[in-house]
mmCIF file of C-alpha atoms in Angstrom:
data_model
loop_
_atom_site.group_PDB
_atom_site.id
_atom_site.type_symbol
_atom_site.label_atom_id
_atom_site.label_comp_id
_atom_site.label_asym_id
_atom_site.label_seq_id
_atom_site.Cartn_x
_atom_site.Cartn_y
_atom_site.Cartn_z
ATOM 1 C CA UNK A 1 39.381 192.676 14.068
ATOM 2 C CA UNK A 2 41.287 190.309 16.406
ATOM 3 C CA UNK A 3 42.705 191.670 19.603
ATOM 4 C CA UNK A 4 46.479 192.000 19.352
ATOM 5 C CA UNK A 5 48.507 189.841 21.772
ATOM 6 C CA UNK A 6 50.407 191.690 24.409
ATOM 7 C CA UNK A 7 53.939 192.197 23.239
ATOM 8 C CA UNK A 8 53.212 191.417 19.509
ATOM 9 C CA UNK A 9 53.143 195.083 18.338
ATOM 10 C CA UNK A 10 52.450 198.546 19.640
ATOM 11 C CA UNK A 11 48.682 198.421 20.252
ATOM 12 C CA UNK A 12 47.188 198.578 16.726
ATOM 13 C CA UNK A 13 49.972 200.209 14.722
ATOM 14 C CA UNK A 14 50.487 203.530 16.493
ATOM 15 C CA UNK A 15 51.134 205.386 19.703
ATOM 16 C CA UNK A 16 47.530 206.149 20.587
ATOM 17 C CA UNK A 17 44.291 205.789 18.611
ATOM 18 C CA UNK A 18 42.121 205.076 21.667
ATOM 19 C CA UNK A 19 43.551 201.698 22.133
ATOM 20 C CA UNK A 20 45.191 200.165 25.188
ATOM 21 C CA UNK A 21 48.137 201.979 26.674
ATOM 22 C CA UNK A 22 51.574 201.462 25.367
ATOM 23 C CA UNK A 23 52.968 197.957 25.865
ATOM 24 C CA UNK A 24 56.739 197.891 26.207
ATOM 25 C CA UNK A 25 57.016 194.201 25.377
ATOM 26 C CA UNK A 26 58.040 193.254 28.915
ATOM 27 C CA UNK A 27 55.788 191.110 31.044
ATOM 28 C CA UNK A 28 54.604 192.013 34.519
ATOM 29 C CA UNK A 29 57.276 190.100 36.363
ATOM 30 C CA UNK A 30 55.711 186.666 36.492
ATOM 31 C CA UNK A 31 58.522 185.109 34.463
ATOM 32 C CA UNK A 32 61.111 186.299 36.987
ATOM 33 C CA UNK A 33 59.140 185.375 40.052
ATOM 34 C CA UNK A 34 61.446 183.987 42.725
ATOM 35 C CA UNK A 35 64.533 185.094 40.855
ATOM 36 C CA UNK A 36 65.258 187.925 43.213
ATOM 37 C CA UNK A 37 64.468 190.652 40.678
ATOM 38 C CA UNK A 38 60.817 191.375 41.141
ATOM 39 C CA UNK A 39 57.757 189.286 41.023
ATOM 40 C CA UNK A 40 55.676 191.021 43.625
ATOM 41 C CA UNK A 41 58.551 191.761 45.980
ATOM 42 C CA UNK A 42 59.556 188.105 46.358
ATOM 43 C CA UNK A 43 63.233 188.798 46.670
ATOM 44 C CA UNK A 44 65.867 191.441 46.686
ATOM 45 C CA UNK A 45 69.222 190.938 45.028
ATOM 46 C CA UNK A 46 71.795 189.738 47.546
ATOM 47 C CA UNK A 47 69.251 188.323 50.009
ATOM 48 C CA UNK A 48 68.834 184.557 50.505
ATOM 49 C CA UNK A 49 65.475 182.977 50.110
ATOM 50 C CA UNK A 50 64.296 179.765 51.741
ATOM 51 C CA UNK A 51 66.639 176.719 51.172
ATOM 52 C CA UNK A 52 69.668 178.444 49.609
ATOM 53 C CA UNK A 53 71.255 176.490 46.790
ATOM 54 C CA UNK A 54 74.608 174.596 47.579
ATOM 55 C CA UNK A 55 74.131 174.302 51.384
ATOM 56 C CA UNK A 56 75.684 171.021 52.836
ATOM 57 C CA UNK A 57 73.567 168.782 55.063
ATOM 58 C CA UNK A 58 74.744 168.218 58.661
ATOM 59 C CA UNK A 59 77.138 165.210 58.953
ATOM 60 C CA UNK A 60 75.581 161.937 60.162
ATOM 61 C CA UNK A 61 78.045 161.129 62.967
ATOM 62 C CA UNK A 62 76.114 158.064 64.078
ATOM 63 C CA UNK A 63 76.477 156.482 60.654
ATOM 64 C CA UNK A 64 80.153 157.405 60.452
ATOM 65 C CA UNK A 65 80.877 155.772 63.831
ATOM 66 C CA UNK A 66 79.067 152.594 62.790
ATOM 67 C CA UNK A 67 81.010 152.398 59.520
ATOM 68 C CA UNK A 68 84.278 152.982 61.383
ATOM 69 C CA UNK A 69 83.544 150.237 63.909
ATOM 70 C CA UNK A 70 82.579 147.744 61.214
ATOM 71 C CA UNK A 71 85.760 148.537 59.291
ATOM 72 C CA UNK A 72 87.859 148.106 62.428
ATOM 73 C CA UNK A 73 86.215 144.752 63.214
ATOM 74 C CA UNK A 74 86.829 143.501 59.674
ATOM 75 C CA UNK A 75 90.495 144.520 59.848
ATOM 76 C CA UNK A 76 90.918 142.826 63.240
ATOM 77 C CA UNK A 77 89.203 139.668 61.976
ATOM 78 C CA UNK A 78 91.408 139.468 58.888
ATOM 79 C CA UNK A 79 94.532 140.142 60.993
ATOM 80 C CA UNK A 80 93.562 137.512 63.570
ATOM 81 C CA UNK A 81 92.782 134.830 60.979
ATOM 82 C CA UNK A 82 95.989 135.590 59.088
ATOM 83 C CA UNK A 83 98.043 135.455 62.282
ATOM 84 C CA UNK A 84 96.452 132.155 63.292
ATOM 85 C CA UNK A 85 97.258 130.390 60.023
ATOM 86 C CA UNK A 86 100.761 131.887 59.934
ATOM 87 C CA UNK A 87 101.502 130.719 63.473
ATOM 88 C CA UNK A 88 99.878 127.311 62.969
ATOM 89 C CA UNK A 89 102.056 126.675 59.916
ATOM 90 C CA UNK A 90 105.218 127.275 61.965
ATOM 91 C CA UNK A 91 104.494 124.680 64.667
ATOM 92 C CA UNK A 92 106.954 121.785 64.482
ATOM 93 C CA UNK A 93 104.691 118.785 65.060
ATOM 94 C CA UNK A 94 107.406 116.146 65.215
ATOM 95 C CA UNK A 95 106.410 113.866 68.122
ATOM 96 C CA UNK A 96 104.038 110.976 67.438
ATOM 97 C CA UNK A 97 102.509 109.975 70.766
ATOM 98 C CA UNK A 98 100.481 107.230 69.082
ATOM 99 C CA UNK A 99 103.636 105.055 69.049
ATOM 100 C CA UNK A 100 103.894 105.077 72.861
ATOM 101 C CA UNK A 101 103.093 101.643 74.313
ATOM 102 C CA UNK A 102 100.608 100.678 77.049
ATOM 103 C CA UNK A 103 99.278 104.122 77.785
ATOM 104 C CA UNK A 104 97.300 104.881 80.987
ATOM 105 C CA UNK A 105 93.632 105.780 80.769
ATOM 106 C CA UNK A 106 92.862 109.454 80.405
ATOM 107 C CA UNK A 107 91.565 111.235 83.489
ATOM 108 C CA UNK A 108 90.034 114.651 84.093
ATOM 109 C CA UNK A 109 91.731 117.696 82.581
ATOM 110 C CA UNK A 110 94.737 117.970 80.278
ATOM 111 C CA UNK A 111 98.354 117.117 81.089
ATOM 112 C CA UNK A 112 101.345 118.631 79.293
ATOM 113 C CA UNK A 113 104.940 117.421 79.513
ATOM 114 C CA UNK A 114 107.133 120.499 79.027
ATOM 115 C CA UNK A 115 110.781 119.763 78.298
ATOM 116 C CA UNK A 116 113.780 122.039 78.091
ATOM 117 C CA UNK A 117 116.499 120.285 76.132
ATOM 118 C CA UNK A 118 120.173 121.154 75.847
ATOM 119 C CA UNK A 119 119.887 121.109 72.051
ATOM 120 C CA UNK A 120 122.372 123.462 70.405
ATOM 121 C CA UNK A 121 120.516 123.317 67.091
ATOM 122 C CA UNK A 122 121.081 126.479 65.052
ATOM 123 C CA UNK A 123 123.704 127.904 67.436
ATOM 124 C CA UNK A 124 126.999 129.199 66.055
ATOM 125 C CA UNK A 125 130.271 128.794 67.929
ATOM 126 C CA UNK A 126 129.910 132.382 69.115
ATOM 127 C CA UNK A 127 126.350 131.697 70.315
ATOM 128 C CA UNK A 128 127.511 128.647 72.254
ATOM 129 C CA UNK A 129 130.218 130.693 73.899
ATOM 130 C CA UNK A 130 127.901 133.567 74.807
ATOM 131 C CA UNK A 131 125.224 131.226 76.160
ATOM 132 C CA UNK A 132 127.721 128.968 78.005
ATOM 133 C CA UNK A 133 126.150 125.885 76.412
ATOM 134 C CA UNK A 134 129.341 123.903 75.832
ATOM 135 C CA UNK A 135 129.872 121.929 72.654
ATOM 136 C CA UNK A 136 128.387 118.495 73.432
ATOM 137 C CA UNK A 137 126.618 116.889 70.484
ATOM 138 C CA UNK A 138 123.141 115.402 70.554
ATOM 139 C CA UNK A 139 120.323 116.340 72.943
ATOM 140 C CA UNK A 140 119.607 115.718 76.603
ATOM 141 C CA UNK A 141 116.821 116.916 78.860
ATOM 142 C CA UNK A 142 117.791 119.891 80.959
ATOM 143 C CA UNK A 143 114.398 120.289 82.643
ATOM 144 C CA UNK A 144 111.068 118.423 82.721
ATOM 145 C CA UNK A 145 107.777 119.749 84.040
ATOM 146 C CA UNK A 146 104.317 118.197 84.238
ATOM 147 C CA UNK A 147 101.591 120.828 83.852
ATOM 148 C CA UNK A 148 98.081 119.627 84.618
ATOM 149 C CA UNK A 149 95.115 121.824 83.713
ATOM 150 C CA UNK A 150 92.179 120.556 85.742
ATOM 151 C CA UNK A 151 88.719 121.590 86.965
ATOM 152 C CA UNK A 152 90.067 122.329 90.459
ATOM 153 C CA UNK A 153 93.008 124.451 89.316
ATOM 154 C CA UNK A 154 96.349 124.097 87.588
ATOM 155 C CA UNK A 155 99.286 122.126 88.958
ATOM 156 C CA UNK A 156 102.917 122.396 87.900
ATOM 157 C CA UNK A 157 105.153 119.489 88.983
ATOM 158 C CA UNK A 158 108.888 119.496 88.259
ATOM 159 C CA UNK A 159 110.533 116.145 87.539
ATOM 160 C CA UNK A 160 114.198 116.240 88.596
ATOM 161 C CA UNK A 161 116.287 114.889 85.753
ATOM 162 C CA UNK A 162 118.215 112.802 88.304
ATOM 163 C CA UNK A 163 115.045 110.950 89.366
ATOM 164 C CA UNK A 164 115.723 107.201 89.751
ATOM 165 C CA UNK A 165 113.005 105.447 87.723
ATOM 166 C CA UNK A 166 112.378 102.292 85.715
ATOM 167 C CA UNK A 167 112.690 102.655 81.958
ATOM 168 C CA UNK A 168 110.113 100.174 80.658
ATOM 169 C CA UNK A 169 109.883 98.085 77.518
ATOM 170 C CA UNK A 170 109.385 100.433 74.572
ATOM 171 C CA UNK A 171 108.923 100.693 70.817
ATOM 172 C CA UNK A 172 111.721 102.473 68.947
ATOM 173 C CA UNK A 173 110.606 105.798 67.510
ATOM 174 C CA UNK A 174 112.446 105.224 64.223
ATOM 175 C CA UNK A 175 112.806 101.454 63.888
ATOM 176 C CA UNK A 176 109.375 100.503 65.231
ATOM 177 C CA UNK A 177 110.995 97.533 66.950
ATOM 178 C CA UNK A 178 110.165 96.607 70.527
ATOM 179 C CA UNK A 179 113.071 96.806 72.972
ATOM 180 C CA UNK A 180 113.221 95.188 76.424
ATOM 181 C CA UNK A 181 113.360 97.280 79.562
ATOM 182 C CA UNK A 182 116.885 98.482 80.334
ATOM 183 C CA UNK A 183 115.949 98.594 84.023
ATOM 184 C CA UNK A 184 116.405 101.420 86.510
ATOM 185 C CA UNK A 185 118.109 104.578 85.264
ATOM 186 C CA UNK A 186 118.041 108.328 85.787
ATOM 187 C CA UNK A 187 114.983 109.848 84.168
ATOM 188 C CA UNK A 188 116.931 111.905 81.636
ATOM 189 C CA UNK A 189 118.572 108.694 80.345
ATOM 190 C CA UNK A 190 115.253 107.732 78.709
ATOM 191 C CA UNK A 191 115.379 110.825 76.524
ATOM 192 C CA UNK A 192 119.001 110.165 75.576
ATOM 193 C CA UNK A 193 118.124 106.603 74.550
ATOM 194 C CA UNK A 194 115.150 107.257 72.252
ATOM 195 C CA UNK A 195 113.995 110.854 72.506
ATOM 196 C CA UNK A 196 110.615 112.307 73.351
ATOM 197 C CA UNK A 197 108.454 109.196 72.936
ATOM 198 C CA UNK A 198 110.521 107.103 75.347
ATOM 199 C CA UNK A 199 110.557 109.967 77.838
ATOM 200 C CA UNK A 200 106.748 110.123 77.660
ATOM 201 C CA UNK A 201 106.552 106.335 77.985
ATOM 202 C CA UNK A 202 108.819 106.398 81.050
ATOM 203 C CA UNK A 203 106.907 109.214 82.784
ATOM 204 C CA UNK A 204 103.560 107.528 82.138
ATOM 205 C CA UNK A 205 104.878 104.127 83.309
ATOM 206 C CA UNK A 206 106.247 105.502 86.599
ATOM 207 C CA UNK A 207 103.350 107.836 87.419
ATOM 208 C CA UNK A 208 100.261 106.286 85.831
ATOM 209 C CA UNK A 209 99.351 109.747 84.474
ATOM 210 C CA UNK A 210 98.559 110.025 80.770
ATOM 211 C CA UNK A 211 100.433 112.736 78.856
ATOM 212 C CA UNK A 212 98.069 114.529 76.463
ATOM 213 C CA UNK A 213 100.552 116.935 74.878
ATOM 214 C CA UNK A 214 104.301 117.334 74.604
ATOM 215 C CA UNK A 215 106.273 120.586 74.160
ATOM 216 C CA UNK A 216 110.066 120.920 73.940
ATOM 217 C CA UNK A 217 112.392 123.872 73.404
ATOM 218 C CA UNK A 218 116.172 124.072 73.107
ATOM 219 C CA UNK A 219 118.729 126.549 74.425
ATOM 220 C CA UNK A 220 118.688 128.867 71.416
ATOM 221 C CA UNK A 221 114.914 129.108 71.148
ATOM 222 C CA UNK A 222 114.570 129.792 74.861
ATOM 223 C CA UNK A 223 116.991 132.729 74.698
ATOM 224 C CA UNK A 224 115.356 134.112 71.536
ATOM 225 C CA UNK A 225 111.899 134.173 73.104
ATOM 226 C CA UNK A 226 113.160 136.093 76.118
ATOM 227 C CA UNK A 227 114.980 138.622 73.918
ATOM 228 C CA UNK A 228 111.927 139.042 71.661
ATOM 229 C CA UNK A 229 109.885 139.966 74.755
ATOM 230 C CA UNK A 230 112.466 142.551 75.687
ATOM 231 C CA UNK A 231 113.602 140.519 78.693
ATOM 232 C CA UNK A 232 111.774 139.004 81.647
ATOM 233 C CA UNK A 233 111.618 140.650 85.060
ATOM 234 C CA UNK A 234 112.672 138.420 87.963
ATOM 235 C CA UNK A 235 113.272 138.827 91.686
ATOM 236 C CA UNK A 236 116.604 137.077 92.306
ATOM 237 C CA UNK A 237 116.507 135.689 95.881
ATOM 238 C CA UNK A 238 120.261 136.020 96.566
ATOM 239 C CA UNK A 239 123.579 136.783 94.926
ATOM 240 C CA UNK A 240 124.338 134.036 92.393
ATOM 241 C CA UNK A 241 127.625 133.356 90.643
ATOM 242 C CA UNK A 242 128.257 130.119 88.742
ATOM 243 C CA UNK A 243 130.931 129.765 86.054
ATOM 244 C CA UNK A 244 129.409 126.576 84.606
ATOM 245 C CA UNK A 245 126.099 128.177 83.623
ATOM 246 C CA UNK A 246 127.429 131.724 83.353
ATOM 247 C CA UNK A 247 125.053 132.946 86.078
ATOM 248 C CA UNK A 248 126.219 136.189 87.695
ATOM 249 C CA UNK A 249 123.443 138.034 89.521
ATOM 250 C CA UNK A 250 122.993 140.363 92.439
ATOM 251 C CA UNK A 251 120.057 139.909 94.777
ATOM 252 C CA UNK A 252 116.942 141.891 93.870
ATOM 253 C CA UNK A 253 114.449 142.600 91.106
ATOM 254 C CA UNK A 254 115.929 142.918 87.629
ATOM 255 C CA UNK A 255 115.228 142.228 83.960
ATOM 256 C CA UNK A 256 117.035 139.245 82.471
ATOM 257 C CA UNK A 257 117.895 139.038 78.785
ATOM 258 C CA UNK A 258 118.002 135.732 76.917
ATOM 259 C CA UNK A 259 121.538 134.727 77.900
ATOM 260 C CA UNK A 260 120.990 135.685 81.552
ATOM 261 C CA UNK A 261 117.662 133.837 81.700
ATOM 262 C CA UNK A 262 119.248 130.684 80.306
ATOM 263 C CA UNK A 263 122.041 130.919 82.888
ATOM 264 C CA UNK A 264 119.468 131.344 85.681
ATOM 265 C CA UNK A 265 117.405 128.253 84.795
ATOM 266 C CA UNK A 266 120.507 126.112 84.128
ATOM 267 C CA UNK A 267 122.322 127.061 87.341
ATOM 268 C CA UNK A 268 122.807 123.774 89.136
ATOM 269 C CA UNK A 269 126.076 123.648 91.034
ATOM 270 C CA UNK A 270 125.641 126.927 92.899
ATOM 271 C CA UNK A 271 121.985 126.073 93.605
ATOM 272 C CA UNK A 272 123.212 123.083 95.565
ATOM 273 C CA UNK A 273 120.815 120.477 94.159
ATOM 274 C CA UNK A 274 118.648 119.546 91.222
ATOM 275 C CA UNK A 275 115.570 120.218 93.384
ATOM 276 C CA UNK A 276 116.597 123.822 93.976
ATOM 277 C CA UNK A 277 117.232 124.278 90.283
ATOM 278 C CA UNK A 278 113.766 122.969 89.350
ATOM 279 C CA UNK A 279 112.211 125.566 91.656
ATOM 280 C CA UNK A 280 114.100 128.293 89.796
ATOM 281 C CA UNK A 281 112.915 126.881 86.480
ATOM 282 C CA UNK A 282 109.280 126.908 87.580
ATOM 283 C CA UNK A 283 109.609 130.445 88.883
ATOM 284 C CA UNK A 284 111.105 131.690 85.651
ATOM 285 C CA UNK A 285 108.698 129.863 83.312
ATOM 286 C CA UNK A 286 105.746 131.276 85.230
ATOM 287 C CA UNK A 287 107.188 134.793 84.927
ATOM 288 C CA UNK A 288 107.834 134.236 81.223
ATOM 289 C CA UNK A 289 104.272 133.077 80.604
ATOM 290 C CA UNK A 290 102.902 135.941 82.677
ATOM 291 C CA UNK A 291 104.727 138.543 80.588
ATOM 292 C CA UNK A 292 104.069 136.820 77.243
ATOM 293 C CA UNK A 293 100.317 136.806 77.923
ATOM 294 C CA UNK A 294 99.984 140.524 78.690
ATOM 295 C CA UNK A 295 97.964 142.831 76.370
ATOM 296 C CA UNK A 296 101.120 144.859 75.637
ATOM 297 C CA UNK A 297 102.548 141.733 73.984
ATOM 298 C CA UNK A 298 99.432 140.272 72.375
ATOM 299 C CA UNK A 299 98.105 143.434 70.680
ATOM 300 C CA UNK A 300 101.493 144.873 69.719
ATOM 301 C CA UNK A 301 102.562 143.293 66.396
ATOM 302 C CA UNK A 302 106.131 144.555 66.861
ATOM 303 C CA UNK A 303 106.383 142.345 69.963
ATOM 304 C CA UNK A 304 103.905 139.586 69.131
ATOM 305 C CA UNK A 305 105.349 138.483 65.800
ATOM 306 C CA UNK A 306 109.018 138.336 66.876
ATOM 307 C CA UNK A 307 108.007 136.432 70.024
ATOM 308 C CA UNK A 308 105.816 133.978 68.129
ATOM 309 C CA UNK A 309 108.436 133.583 65.430
ATOM 310 C CA UNK A 310 111.217 132.900 67.923
ATOM 311 C CA UNK A 311 109.125 130.448 69.907
ATOM 312 C CA UNK A 312 107.380 128.527 67.168
ATOM 313 C CA UNK A 313 110.474 128.100 65.015
ATOM 314 C CA UNK A 314 112.216 126.188 67.792
ATOM 315 C CA UNK A 315 109.297 124.657 69.690
ATOM 316 C CA UNK A 316 108.813 120.927 69.052
ATOM 317 C CA UNK A 317 105.354 119.571 69.887
ATOM 318 C CA UNK A 318 103.283 116.435 69.398
ATOM 319 C CA UNK A 319 101.330 115.891 66.198
ATOM 320 C CA UNK A 320 97.960 116.688 67.827
ATOM 321 C CA UNK A 321 99.040 119.940 69.463
ATOM 322 C CA UNK A 322 97.146 122.971 68.166
ATOM 323 C CA UNK A 323 97.535 126.676 68.818
ATOM 324 C CA UNK A 324 94.620 126.632 71.241
ATOM 325 C CA UNK A 325 96.312 123.833 73.194
ATOM 326 C CA UNK A 326 99.504 125.870 73.250
ATOM 327 C CA UNK A 327 97.610 128.957 74.415
ATOM 328 C CA UNK A 328 95.930 126.914 77.158
ATOM 329 C CA UNK A 329 99.354 125.729 78.312
ATOM 330 C CA UNK A 330 100.705 129.284 78.574
ATOM 331 C CA UNK A 331 97.578 130.607 80.300
ATOM 332 C CA UNK A 332 97.804 127.782 82.837
ATOM 333 C CA UNK A 333 101.440 128.656 83.536
ATOM 334 C CA UNK A 334 100.425 132.290 83.902
ATOM 335 C CA UNK A 335 97.706 131.235 86.349
ATOM 336 C CA UNK A 336 100.171 129.308 88.482
ATOM 337 C CA UNK A 337 102.451 132.349 88.635
ATOM 338 C CA UNK A 338 99.474 134.417 89.792
ATOM 339 C CA UNK A 339 98.717 132.057 92.655
ATOM 340 C CA UNK A 340 95.844 130.269 90.908
ATOM 341 C CA UNK A 341 97.303 126.798 91.275
ATOM 342 C CA UNK A 342 100.010 124.635 92.814
ATOM 343 C CA UNK A 343 103.720 124.674 92.011
ATOM 344 C CA UNK A 344 105.817 121.832 93.420
ATOM 345 C CA UNK A 345 108.533 119.235 92.902
ATOM 346 C CA UNK A 346 107.755 115.557 92.560
ATOM 347 C CA UNK A 347 107.692 114.182 96.164
ATOM 348 C CA UNK A 348 111.101 112.750 97.029
ATOM 349 C CA UNK A 349 111.805 110.018 99.598
ATOM 350 C CA UNK A 350 115.602 110.241 99.615
ATOM 351 C CA UNK A 351 118.720 109.438 97.645
ATOM 352 C CA UNK A 352 119.260 106.563 95.210
ATOM 353 C CA UNK A 353 122.185 105.039 93.240
ATOM 354 C CA UNK A 354 124.486 107.236 91.115
ATOM 355 C CA UNK A 355 123.675 110.359 93.065
ATOM 356 C CA UNK A 356 120.042 110.206 91.981
ATOM 357 C CA UNK A 357 116.743 110.887 93.773
ATOM 358 C CA UNK A 358 114.094 108.342 94.734
ATOM 359 C CA UNK A 359 110.436 109.310 94.477
ATOM 360 C CA UNK A 360 108.106 108.922 97.435
ATOM 361 C CA UNK A 361 105.729 106.564 95.641
ATOM 362 C CA UNK A 362 102.997 106.767 98.283
ATOM 363 C CA UNK A 363 102.691 110.524 97.816
ATOM 364 C CA UNK A 364 103.208 110.245 94.046
ATOM 365 C CA UNK A 365 100.267 107.831 93.852
ATOM 366 C CA UNK A 366 98.108 110.176 95.922
ATOM 367 C CA UNK A 367 99.082 113.174 93.774
ATOM 368 C CA UNK A 368 98.355 111.380 90.499
ATOM 369 C CA UNK A 369 95.014 110.159 91.843
ATOM 370 C CA UNK A 370 93.947 113.704 92.674
ATOM 371 C CA UNK A 371 94.997 114.949 89.237
ATOM 372 C CA UNK A 372 93.270 112.158 87.336
ATOM 373 C CA UNK A 373 90.058 112.514 89.343
ATOM 374 C CA UNK A 374 89.908 116.289 88.943
ATOM 375 C CA UNK A 375 90.274 116.861 92.688
ATOM 376 C CA UNK A 376 91.976 119.697 94.486
ATOM 377 C CA UNK A 377 95.671 118.911 94.982
ATOM 378 C CA UNK A 378 96.566 118.627 98.651
ATOM 379 C CA UNK A 379 99.825 116.693 98.316
ATOM 380 C CA UNK A 380 102.931 118.735 98.976
ATOM 381 C CA UNK A 381 106.607 118.005 98.406
ATOM 382 C CA UNK A 382 109.363 118.785 100.894
#
């Protein structure tokens, strides 16, 4: 007779009969082992065993930091590339220096011709009144500065607009025709006659220094840049009041808004001479570049984009000027303001016809030689 399986019946059909003891049909606990209800005392209800179910692993902070840094770098890269192409598309590359005749050989470093024009482009009648620009049509040069970025430091040289120079033979920027030299004139007359290219031609002819890049800004753009920066801090050397430019300042450190800044750099009659005015222009442009190049401006989009927009919309440059060239120009100006360079007027020998100024050509030649050869500038103007 086969042995009955445990749990199949009651041990041979009865409650006794000499067979194995009564089997209740339940096993000995093996099935529930580890369940917390038996199995050789392997658990008590309500007590946790090893590795409780549902427990969260400890956060991997190292991995999270790495992911965060990579994400931040990607965002910064996309923002930087986007900003670059946006800004590059706004540059007004309108000056073709390739049409300039008989250009000098290039020397060491890079030379910029920075021009402030009295262009009233985009200004309403109210703007002209507030900025004291007058209502004259056309454009004239209000300031001209040579900025040389060289291996031995940066040099900023103001060219008085009343400088008495020779306007050479030139090629018309629109007609392409060659015109004979009109002879000796004030420097700003060259710009009035045929714009930026003749001004570059005249500066190169009278100095022998090759102009690598050209940058020009009008009244309105100048004021907009200053306002976008939230003003520019200046130390005014004395009380200044001039009805022609609208300048009205008390001596001391103060923040100038766009209209005040324009009045400061245009002040001519109260300054007493064009040479004094060019010194004020250099001082202000250096302060402007210094503030524009600070981290608080560069990394703050609420300041950076309005400043770039105001500047690039009204800044006229040569066809080969890139954003890196423009940045180099501003950093060089910032360096001069920080004492890392030379700031001076073109050396003057005395007066000339029509109330103009005659250059000291011996010192001019020495200055240009030092710039072209990449030497330290030792020439000084009076």
